[in-house]
PDB file of C-alpha atoms in Angstrom:
ATOM      1  CA  GLY A 170      21.509  13.378 -78.058  1.00 82.00           C
ATOM      2  CA  ASN A 171      25.178  13.453 -78.236  1.00 87.00           C
ATOM      3  CA  SER A 172      26.985  15.447 -81.069  1.00 90.00           C
ATOM      4  CA  VAL A 173      30.427  16.546 -82.181  1.00 94.00           C
ATOM      5  CA  THR A 174      31.229  19.714 -84.143  1.00 95.00           C
ATOM      6  CA  GLN A 175      34.485  20.350 -85.730  1.00 94.00           C
ATOM      7  CA  MET A 176      35.801  23.191 -87.826  1.00 89.00           C
ATOM      8  CA  GLU A 177      35.138  23.060 -91.520  1.00 87.00           C
ATOM      9  CA  GLY A 178      37.807  22.571 -93.987  1.00 87.00           C
ATOM     10  CA  PRO A 179      39.861  22.392 -96.061  1.00 94.00           C
ATOM     11  CA  VAL A 180      42.629  23.821 -94.000  1.00 96.00           C
ATOM     12  CA  THR A 181      45.700  24.568 -96.298  1.00 97.00           C
ATOM     13  CA  LEU A 182      49.067  24.943 -94.538  1.00 96.00           C
ATOM     14  CA  SER A 183      52.666  25.129 -95.589  1.00 97.00           C
ATOM     15  CA  GLU A 184      55.120  22.476 -94.347  1.00 97.00           C
ATOM     16  CA  GLU A 185      56.474  23.116 -90.786  1.00 97.00           C
ATOM     17  CA  ALA A 186      53.369  25.344 -89.866  1.00 97.00           C
ATOM     18  CA  PHE A 187      51.353  25.042 -86.708  1.00 98.00           C
ATOM     19  CA  LEU A 188      48.060  23.110 -87.009  1.00 97.00           C
ATOM     20  CA  THR A 189      44.924  23.513 -84.930  1.00 97.00           C
ATOM     21  CA  ILE A 190      41.735  21.788 -85.411  1.00 97.00           C
ATOM     22  CA  ASN A 191      38.804  22.834 -83.196  1.00 97.00           C
ATOM     23  CA  CYS A 192      36.394  20.192 -81.898  1.00 97.00           C
ATOM     24  CA  THR A 193      33.550  20.562 -79.337  1.00 97.00           C
ATOM     25  CA  TYR A 194      31.083  18.091 -78.175  1.00 96.00           C
ATOM     26  CA  THR A 195      27.829  17.830 -76.456  1.00 94.00           C
ATOM     27  CA  ALA A 196      27.051  14.755 -74.374  1.00 91.00           C
ATOM     28  CA  THR A 197      25.306  13.472 -71.379  1.00 84.00           C
ATOM     29  CA  GLY A 198      27.801  11.949 -68.669  1.00 82.00           C
ATOM     30  CA  TYR A 199      31.480  11.722 -69.364  1.00 85.00           C
ATOM     31  CA  PRO A 200      32.275  10.430 -72.903  1.00 92.00           C
ATOM     32  CA  SER A 201      35.710   9.188 -74.095  1.00 92.00           C
ATOM     33  CA  LEU A 202      37.188  11.512 -76.821  1.00 95.00           C
ATOM     34  CA  PHE A 203      38.957  10.557 -79.855  1.00 95.00           C
ATOM     35  CA  TRP A 204      40.782  11.993 -82.928  1.00 97.00           C
ATOM     36  CA  TYR A 205      40.799   9.619 -86.033  1.00 96.00           C
ATOM     37  CA  VAL A 206      42.721  10.187 -89.270  1.00 96.00           C
ATOM     38  CA  GLN A 207      41.860   9.092 -92.820  1.00 94.00           C
ATOM     39  CA  TYR A 208      44.585   9.208 -95.334  1.00 93.00           C
ATOM     40  CA  PRO A 209      43.566   9.271 -99.090  1.00 87.00           C
ATOM     41  CA  GLY A 210      42.000   6.154-100.304  1.00 83.00           C
ATOM     42  CA  GLU A 211      42.286   4.417 -96.794  1.00 86.00           C
ATOM     43  CA  GLY A 212      40.066   3.623 -93.898  1.00 87.00           C
ATOM     44  CA  LEU A 213      40.199   5.242 -90.402  1.00 91.00           C
ATOM     45  CA  GLN A 214      43.084   5.049 -88.037  1.00 92.00           C
ATOM     46  CA  LEU A 215      42.842   5.963 -84.327  1.00 93.00           C
ATOM     47  CA  LEU A 216      45.309   8.960 -83.927  1.00 96.00           C
ATOM     48  CA  LEU A 217      44.847   9.801 -80.179  1.00 96.00           C
ATOM     49  CA  LYS A 218      42.470   9.425 -77.292  1.00 95.00           C
ATOM     50  CA  ALA A 219      41.535  10.733 -73.838  1.00 95.00           C
ATOM     51  CA  THR A 220      39.151   9.162 -71.493  1.00 91.00           C
ATOM     52  CA  LYS A 221      38.731  11.748 -68.678  1.00 91.00           C
ATOM     53  CA  ALA A 222      38.828  15.452 -68.034  1.00 92.00           C
ATOM     54  CA  ASP A 223      42.370  17.070 -68.352  1.00 95.00           C
ATOM     55  CA  ASP A 224      43.729  13.900 -70.000  1.00 95.00           C
ATOM     56  CA  LYS A 225      46.133  14.655 -72.913  1.00 97.00           C
ATOM     57  CA  GLY A 226      46.308  12.253 -75.787  1.00 96.00           C
ATOM     58  CA  SER A 227      49.395  12.386 -77.904  1.00 97.00           C
ATOM     59  CA  ASN A 228      50.764  10.505 -81.005  1.00 96.00           C
ATOM     60  CA  LYS A 229      52.919  11.244 -83.906  1.00 95.00           C
ATOM     61  CA  GLY A 230      53.531  14.836 -82.695  1.00 97.00           C
ATOM     62  CA  PHE A 231      49.753  15.578 -82.379  1.00 98.00           C
ATOM     63  CA  GLU A 232      48.257  16.385 -79.233  1.00 98.00           C
ATOM     64  CA  ALA A 233      44.681  17.075 -77.818  1.00 98.00           C
ATOM     65  CA  THR A 234      43.518  17.961 -74.236  1.00 97.00           C
ATOM     66  CA  TYR A 235      39.981  16.900 -72.870  1.00 97.00           C
ATOM     67  CA  ARG A 236      38.620  20.161 -71.517  1.00 96.00           C
ATOM     68  CA  LYS A 237      35.368  19.385 -69.638  1.00 93.00           C
ATOM     69  CA  GLU A 238      34.770  23.157 -68.724  1.00 94.00           C
ATOM     70  CA  THR A 239      34.587  24.026 -72.431  1.00 95.00           C
ATOM     71  CA  THR A 240      33.481  20.718 -73.740  1.00 96.00           C
ATOM     72  CA  SER A 241      36.401  20.793 -76.213  1.00 97.00           C
ATOM     73  CA  PHE A 242      39.183  18.567 -77.560  1.00 98.00           C
ATOM     74  CA  HIS A 243      41.280  20.559 -79.956  1.00 98.00           C
ATOM     75  CA  LEU A 244      43.847  18.877 -82.097  1.00 98.00           C
ATOM     76  CA  GLU A 245      47.202  20.514 -82.343  1.00 98.00           C
ATOM     77  CA  LYS A 246      50.549  19.806 -84.008  1.00 98.00           C
ATOM     78  CA  GLY A 247      53.517  22.014 -83.923  1.00 96.00           C
ATOM     79  CA  SER A 248      55.190  21.507 -87.304  1.00 95.00           C
ATOM     80  CA  VAL A 249      53.116  19.642 -89.901  1.00 97.00           C
ATOM     81  CA  GLN A 250      54.727  17.723 -92.861  1.00 97.00           C
ATOM     82  CA  VAL A 251      53.342  16.918 -96.312  1.00 96.00           C
ATOM     83  CA  SER A 252      52.486  13.408 -95.102  1.00 96.00           C
ATOM     84  CA  ASP A 253      50.044  14.757 -92.620  1.00 97.00           C
ATOM     85  CA  SER A 254      47.630  15.651 -95.450  1.00 97.00           C
ATOM     86  CA  ALA A 255      44.530  13.729 -94.585  1.00 96.00           C
ATOM     87  CA  VAL A 256      41.129  14.164 -93.350  1.00 95.00           C
ATOM     88  CA  TYR A 257      40.757  14.314 -89.374  1.00 97.00           C
ATOM     89  CA  PHE A 258      37.749  13.258 -87.454  1.00 96.00           C
ATOM     90  CA  CYS A 259      36.976  14.255 -84.011  1.00 96.00           C
ATOM     91  CA  ALA A 260      34.707  11.647 -82.083  1.00 95.00           C
ATOM     92  CA  LEU A 261      33.228  10.676 -78.808  1.00 93.00           C
ATOM     93  CA  VAL A 262      32.078   7.312 -77.267  1.00 90.00           C
ATOM     94  CA  SER A 263      29.153   7.318 -74.969  1.00 84.00           C
ATOM     95  CA  TRP A 264      27.537   4.048 -73.774  1.00 81.00           C
ATOM     96  CA  GLY A 265      29.623   1.978 -76.372  1.00 80.00           C
ATOM     97  CA  LYS A 266      28.312   4.174 -79.229  1.00 85.00           C
ATOM     98  CA  LEU A 267      31.014   6.052 -81.306  1.00 88.00           C
ATOM     99  CA  GLN A 268      29.791   9.355 -83.002  1.00 90.00           C
ATOM    100  CA  PHE A 269      31.858  11.310 -85.474  1.00 92.00           C
ATOM    101  CA  GLY A 270      32.153  15.093 -86.314  1.00 93.00           C
ATOM    102  CA  ALA A 271      32.004  15.877 -90.017  1.00 91.00           C
ATOM    103  CA  GLY A 272      35.630  15.796 -90.556  1.00 94.00           C
ATOM    104  CA  THR A 273      38.245  18.357 -91.364  1.00 95.00           C
ATOM    105  CA  GLN A 274      40.491  17.946 -94.456  1.00 95.00           C
ATOM    106  CA  VAL A 275      44.012  19.275 -93.955  1.00 97.00           C
ATOM    107  CA  VAL A 276      46.282  19.961 -97.092  1.00 97.00           C
ATOM    108  CA  VAL A 277      49.950  20.551 -96.415  1.00 97.00           C
ATOM    109  CA  THR A 278      52.045  21.962 -99.157  1.00 97.00           C
ATOM    110  CA  PRO A 279      55.788  21.905 -99.532  1.00 95.00           C
TER     111      PRO A 279
ATOM    112  CA  ASN B 271      46.332 -10.867 -87.061  1.00 63.00           C
ATOM    113  CA  ALA B 272      43.520  -9.931 -89.398  1.00 74.00           C
ATOM    114  CA  GLY B 273      41.661  -7.393 -87.195  1.00 93.00           C
ATOM    115  CA  VAL B 274      38.409  -6.327 -88.884  1.00 95.00           C
ATOM    116  CA  THR B 275      37.639  -7.878 -92.316  1.00 96.00           C
ATOM    117  CA  GLN B 276      34.996  -6.383 -94.651  1.00 96.00           C
ATOM    118  CA  THR B 277      33.849  -8.157 -97.901  1.00 96.00           C
ATOM    119  CA  PRO B 278      33.435  -7.296-100.583  1.00 97.00           C
ATOM    120  CA  LYS B 279      35.600  -4.245-101.255  1.00 95.00           C
ATOM    121  CA  PHE B 280      33.584  -2.991-104.251  1.00 96.00           C
ATOM    122  CA  GLN B 281      29.985  -3.796-105.325  1.00 96.00           C
ATOM    123  CA  VAL B 282      27.654  -2.511-107.882  1.00 97.00           C
ATOM    124  CA  LEU B 283      23.960  -3.176-107.321  1.00 97.00           C
ATOM    125  CA  LYS B 284      20.823  -2.483-109.288  1.00 97.00           C
ATOM    126  CA  THR B 285      17.912  -0.597-107.695  1.00 98.00           C
ATOM    127  CA  GLY B 286      15.695  -3.017-105.844  1.00 97.00           C
ATOM    128  CA  GLN B 287      18.371  -5.730-105.430  1.00 97.00           C
ATOM    129  CA  SER B 288      19.333  -7.076-101.941  1.00 96.00           C
ATOM    130  CA  MET B 289      22.793  -7.871-100.609  1.00 96.00           C
ATOM    131  CA  THR B 290      24.701  -8.387 -97.436  1.00 97.00           C
ATOM    132  CA  LEU B 291      27.932  -6.743 -96.576  1.00 98.00           C
ATOM    133  CA  GLN B 292      30.091  -8.947 -94.487  1.00 98.00           C
ATOM    134  CA  CYS B 293      32.095  -7.779 -91.300  1.00 98.00           C
ATOM    135  CA  ALA B 294      34.164 -10.240 -89.234  1.00 97.00           C
ATOM    136  CA  GLN B 295      36.686  -9.539 -86.392  1.00 97.00           C
ATOM    137  CA  ASP B 296      39.106 -11.898 -84.691  1.00 95.00           C
ATOM    138  CA  MET B 297      39.891  -9.749 -81.649  1.00 94.00           C
ATOM    139  CA  ASN B 298      37.092 -11.017 -79.403  1.00 93.00           C
ATOM    140  CA  HIS B 299      35.436  -7.520 -79.289  1.00 94.00           C
ATOM    141  CA  GLU B 300      32.018  -7.134 -77.830  1.00 93.00           C
ATOM    142  CA  TYR B 301      31.107  -3.814 -79.541  1.00 93.00           C
ATOM    143  CA  MET B 302      30.623  -3.627 -83.329  1.00 94.00           C
ATOM    144  CA  SER B 303      29.267  -0.846 -85.646  1.00 95.00           C
ATOM    145  CA  TRP B 304      28.335  -0.007 -89.144  1.00 97.00           C
ATOM    146  CA  TYR B 305      28.912   3.427 -90.621  1.00 96.00           C
ATOM    147  CA  ARG B 306      28.330   5.012 -93.912  1.00 97.00           C
ATOM    148  CA  GLN B 307      30.584   7.765 -95.300  1.00 94.00           C
ATOM    149  CA  ASP B 308      29.356  10.328 -97.741  1.00 91.00           C
ATOM    150  CA  PRO B 309      31.126  13.408 -99.013  1.00 81.00           C
ATOM    151  CA  GLY B 310      30.897  16.217 -96.689  1.00 73.00           C
ATOM    152  CA  MET B 311      28.846  14.267 -94.163  1.00 75.00           C
ATOM    153  CA  GLY B 312      31.495  12.573 -92.139  1.00 83.00           C
ATOM    154  CA  LEU B 313      30.699   9.021 -90.875  1.00 91.00           C
ATOM    155  CA  ARG B 314      27.203   8.288 -89.906  1.00 93.00           C
ATOM    156  CA  LEU B 315      26.304   5.359 -87.645  1.00 93.00           C
ATOM    157  CA  ILE B 316      23.828   2.958 -89.223  1.00 96.00           C
ATOM    158  CA  HIS B 317      23.524   0.268 -86.565  1.00 96.00           C
ATOM    159  CA  TYR B 318      25.596  -0.971 -83.470  1.00 93.00           C
ATOM    160  CA  SER B 319      25.854  -4.038 -81.169  1.00 94.00           C
ATOM    161  CA  VAL B 320      27.201  -4.187 -77.624  1.00 91.00           C
ATOM    162  CA  GLY B 321      27.416  -8.035 -77.817  1.00 92.00           C
ATOM    163  CA  ALA B 322      26.071 -11.110 -79.398  1.00 94.00           C
ATOM    164  CA  GLY B 323      22.167 -11.030 -79.624  1.00 95.00           C
ATOM    165  CA  ILE B 324      22.064  -7.248 -78.947  1.00 95.00           C
ATOM    166  CA  THR B 325      21.669  -4.639 -81.545  1.00 96.00           C
ATOM    167  CA  ASP B 326      20.361  -1.001 -81.756  1.00 94.00           C
ATOM    168  CA  GLN B 327      19.721   1.564 -84.379  1.00 94.00           C
ATOM    169  CA  GLY B 328      21.942   4.576 -85.046  1.00 92.00           C
ATOM    170  CA  GLU B 329      21.407   7.956 -86.937  1.00 90.00           C
ATOM    171  CA  VAL B 330      20.549   6.283 -90.313  1.00 95.00           C
ATOM    172  CA  PRO B 331      19.034   2.829 -89.967  1.00 97.00           C
ATOM    173  CA  ASN B 332      16.406   3.064 -92.676  1.00 96.00           C
ATOM    174  CA  GLY B 333      16.826   0.494 -95.446  1.00 96.00           C
ATOM    175  CA  TYR B 334      19.333  -1.514 -93.345  1.00 97.00           C
ATOM    176  CA  ASN B 335      19.041  -4.573 -91.267  1.00 97.00           C
ATOM    177  CA  VAL B 336      21.552  -6.244 -88.816  1.00 97.00           C
ATOM    178  CA  SER B 337      21.812  -9.235 -86.687  1.00 96.00           C
ATOM    179  CA  ARG B 338      24.636 -10.382 -84.267  1.00 97.00           C
ATOM    180  CA  SER B 339      24.329 -14.127 -83.911  1.00 96.00           C
ATOM    181  CA  THR B 340      28.024 -14.551 -82.826  1.00 96.00           C
ATOM    182  CA  THR B 341      30.600 -12.291 -81.273  1.00 96.00           C
ATOM    183  CA  GLU B 342      32.775 -12.328 -84.448  1.00 97.00           C
ATOM    184  CA  ASP B 343      30.307 -11.430 -87.252  1.00 97.00           C
ATOM    185  CA  PHE B 344      28.204  -8.373 -87.793  1.00 98.00           C
ATOM    186  CA  PRO B 345      26.585  -8.492 -91.266  1.00 98.00           C
ATOM    187  CA  LEU B 346      24.703  -5.658 -92.780  1.00 98.00           C
ATOM    188  CA  ARG B 347      21.817  -6.285 -95.083  1.00 98.00           C
ATOM    189  CA  LEU B 348      20.335  -4.050 -97.671  1.00 96.00           C
ATOM    190  CA  LEU B 349      16.826  -5.078 -98.119  1.00 92.00           C
ATOM    191  CA  SER B 350      15.969  -3.249-101.449  1.00 96.00           C
ATOM    192  CA  ALA B 351      18.841  -1.126-102.628  1.00 96.00           C
ATOM    193  CA  ALA B 352      18.336   2.520-103.649  1.00 97.00           C
ATOM    194  CA  PRO B 353      20.641   4.939-105.342  1.00 97.00           C
ATOM    195  CA  SER B 354      20.707   6.943-102.107  1.00 96.00           C
ATOM    196  CA  GLN B 355      22.616   4.019-100.473  1.00 97.00           C
ATOM    197  CA  THR B 356      25.705   4.537-102.625  1.00 97.00           C
ATOM    198  CA  SER B 357      28.335   5.211-100.214  1.00 97.00           C
ATOM    199  CA  VAL B 358      31.436   3.692 -98.609  1.00 96.00           C
ATOM    200  CA  TYR B 359      30.558   1.469 -95.750  1.00 97.00           C
ATOM    201  CA  PHE B 360      32.925   0.777 -92.639  1.00 96.00           C
ATOM    202  CA  CYS B 361      32.544  -1.697 -89.939  1.00 97.00           C
ATOM    203  CA  ALA B 362      34.328  -1.088 -86.673  1.00 95.00           C
ATOM    204  CA  SER B 363      34.877  -3.130 -83.469  1.00 94.00           C
ATOM    205  CA  SER B 364      35.996  -2.354 -80.007  1.00 92.00           C
ATOM    206  CA  SER B 365      36.592  -4.281 -76.750  1.00 89.00           C
ATOM    207  CA  THR B 366      34.815  -1.699 -74.519  1.00 78.00           C
ATOM    208  CA  GLY B 367      33.963   1.171 -76.694  1.00 66.00           C
ATOM    209  CA  GLY B 368      35.781   3.631 -74.420  1.00 67.00           C
ATOM    210  CA  TRP B 369      39.193   2.671 -75.691  1.00 72.00           C
ATOM    211  CA  GLY B 370      38.589   3.278 -79.368  1.00 80.00           C
ATOM    212  CA  TYR B 371      37.356   1.342 -82.324  1.00 89.00           C
ATOM    213  CA  THR B 372      39.302  -0.610 -85.033  1.00 92.00           C
ATOM    214  CA  PHE B 373      37.971   0.062 -88.389  1.00 93.00           C
ATOM    215  CA  GLY B 374      37.860  -2.334 -91.448  1.00 94.00           C
ATOM    216  CA  SER B 375      39.060  -1.127 -94.763  1.00 92.00           C
ATOM    217  CA  GLY B 376      35.613  -0.256 -96.226  1.00 94.00           C
ATOM    218  CA  THR B 377      33.125  -1.482 -98.919  1.00 96.00           C
ATOM    219  CA  ARG B 378      32.455   0.866-101.749  1.00 96.00           C
ATOM    220  CA  LEU B 379      28.862   0.377-102.923  1.00 97.00           C
ATOM    221  CA  THR B 380      27.234   1.754-105.922  1.00 97.00           C
ATOM    222  CA  VAL B 381      23.443   1.380-106.642  1.00 97.00           C
ATOM    223  CA  VAL B 382      22.390   2.194-110.281  1.00 97.00           C
TER     224      VAL B 382
END
């Protein structure tokens, strides 16, 4: 079956540092890929998406590129802020079914 | 513009009780799903639906029932609550699946 694997957290960074969260997937066919973010005490929000190979999703300074050859969708941000502290989930959709990785907690300190 | 509405927000049940978690969306989305979120385990799919009258099991369906009689509503039924079902439950909907899901704000359920 399909699966999503992402790096374990927590990831602790200083403000203005570079953030990378690794995500790889296993799927049949060509899934759509997503990053969702969950701020403390809140539900999930769609951060960015990519629907085909080599697509780059971007939003709020975050970027991720759909790499079919390495089955990866790594999330990056060049300069994080304290307000980026949250849990980030990599996910895929295949045949309408959305499946998540375990989530990576990111803590940004001033 | 309500989006995905879940009720109740909080619920405490005794072991063996039954209840229904409600989920409604006003975006005319065909796809709807239920997830549970437990610490360190991410979100796990319980049941999903690709349209009215069509449902299927996800990763962790045992102890839960669903039905989809209308496009708007997708209730989740706990038949006989167990402490292992203590969790935060999220409902989500999507127009096509491939363009991302919109999530409700969640129901925090405690079974004692």
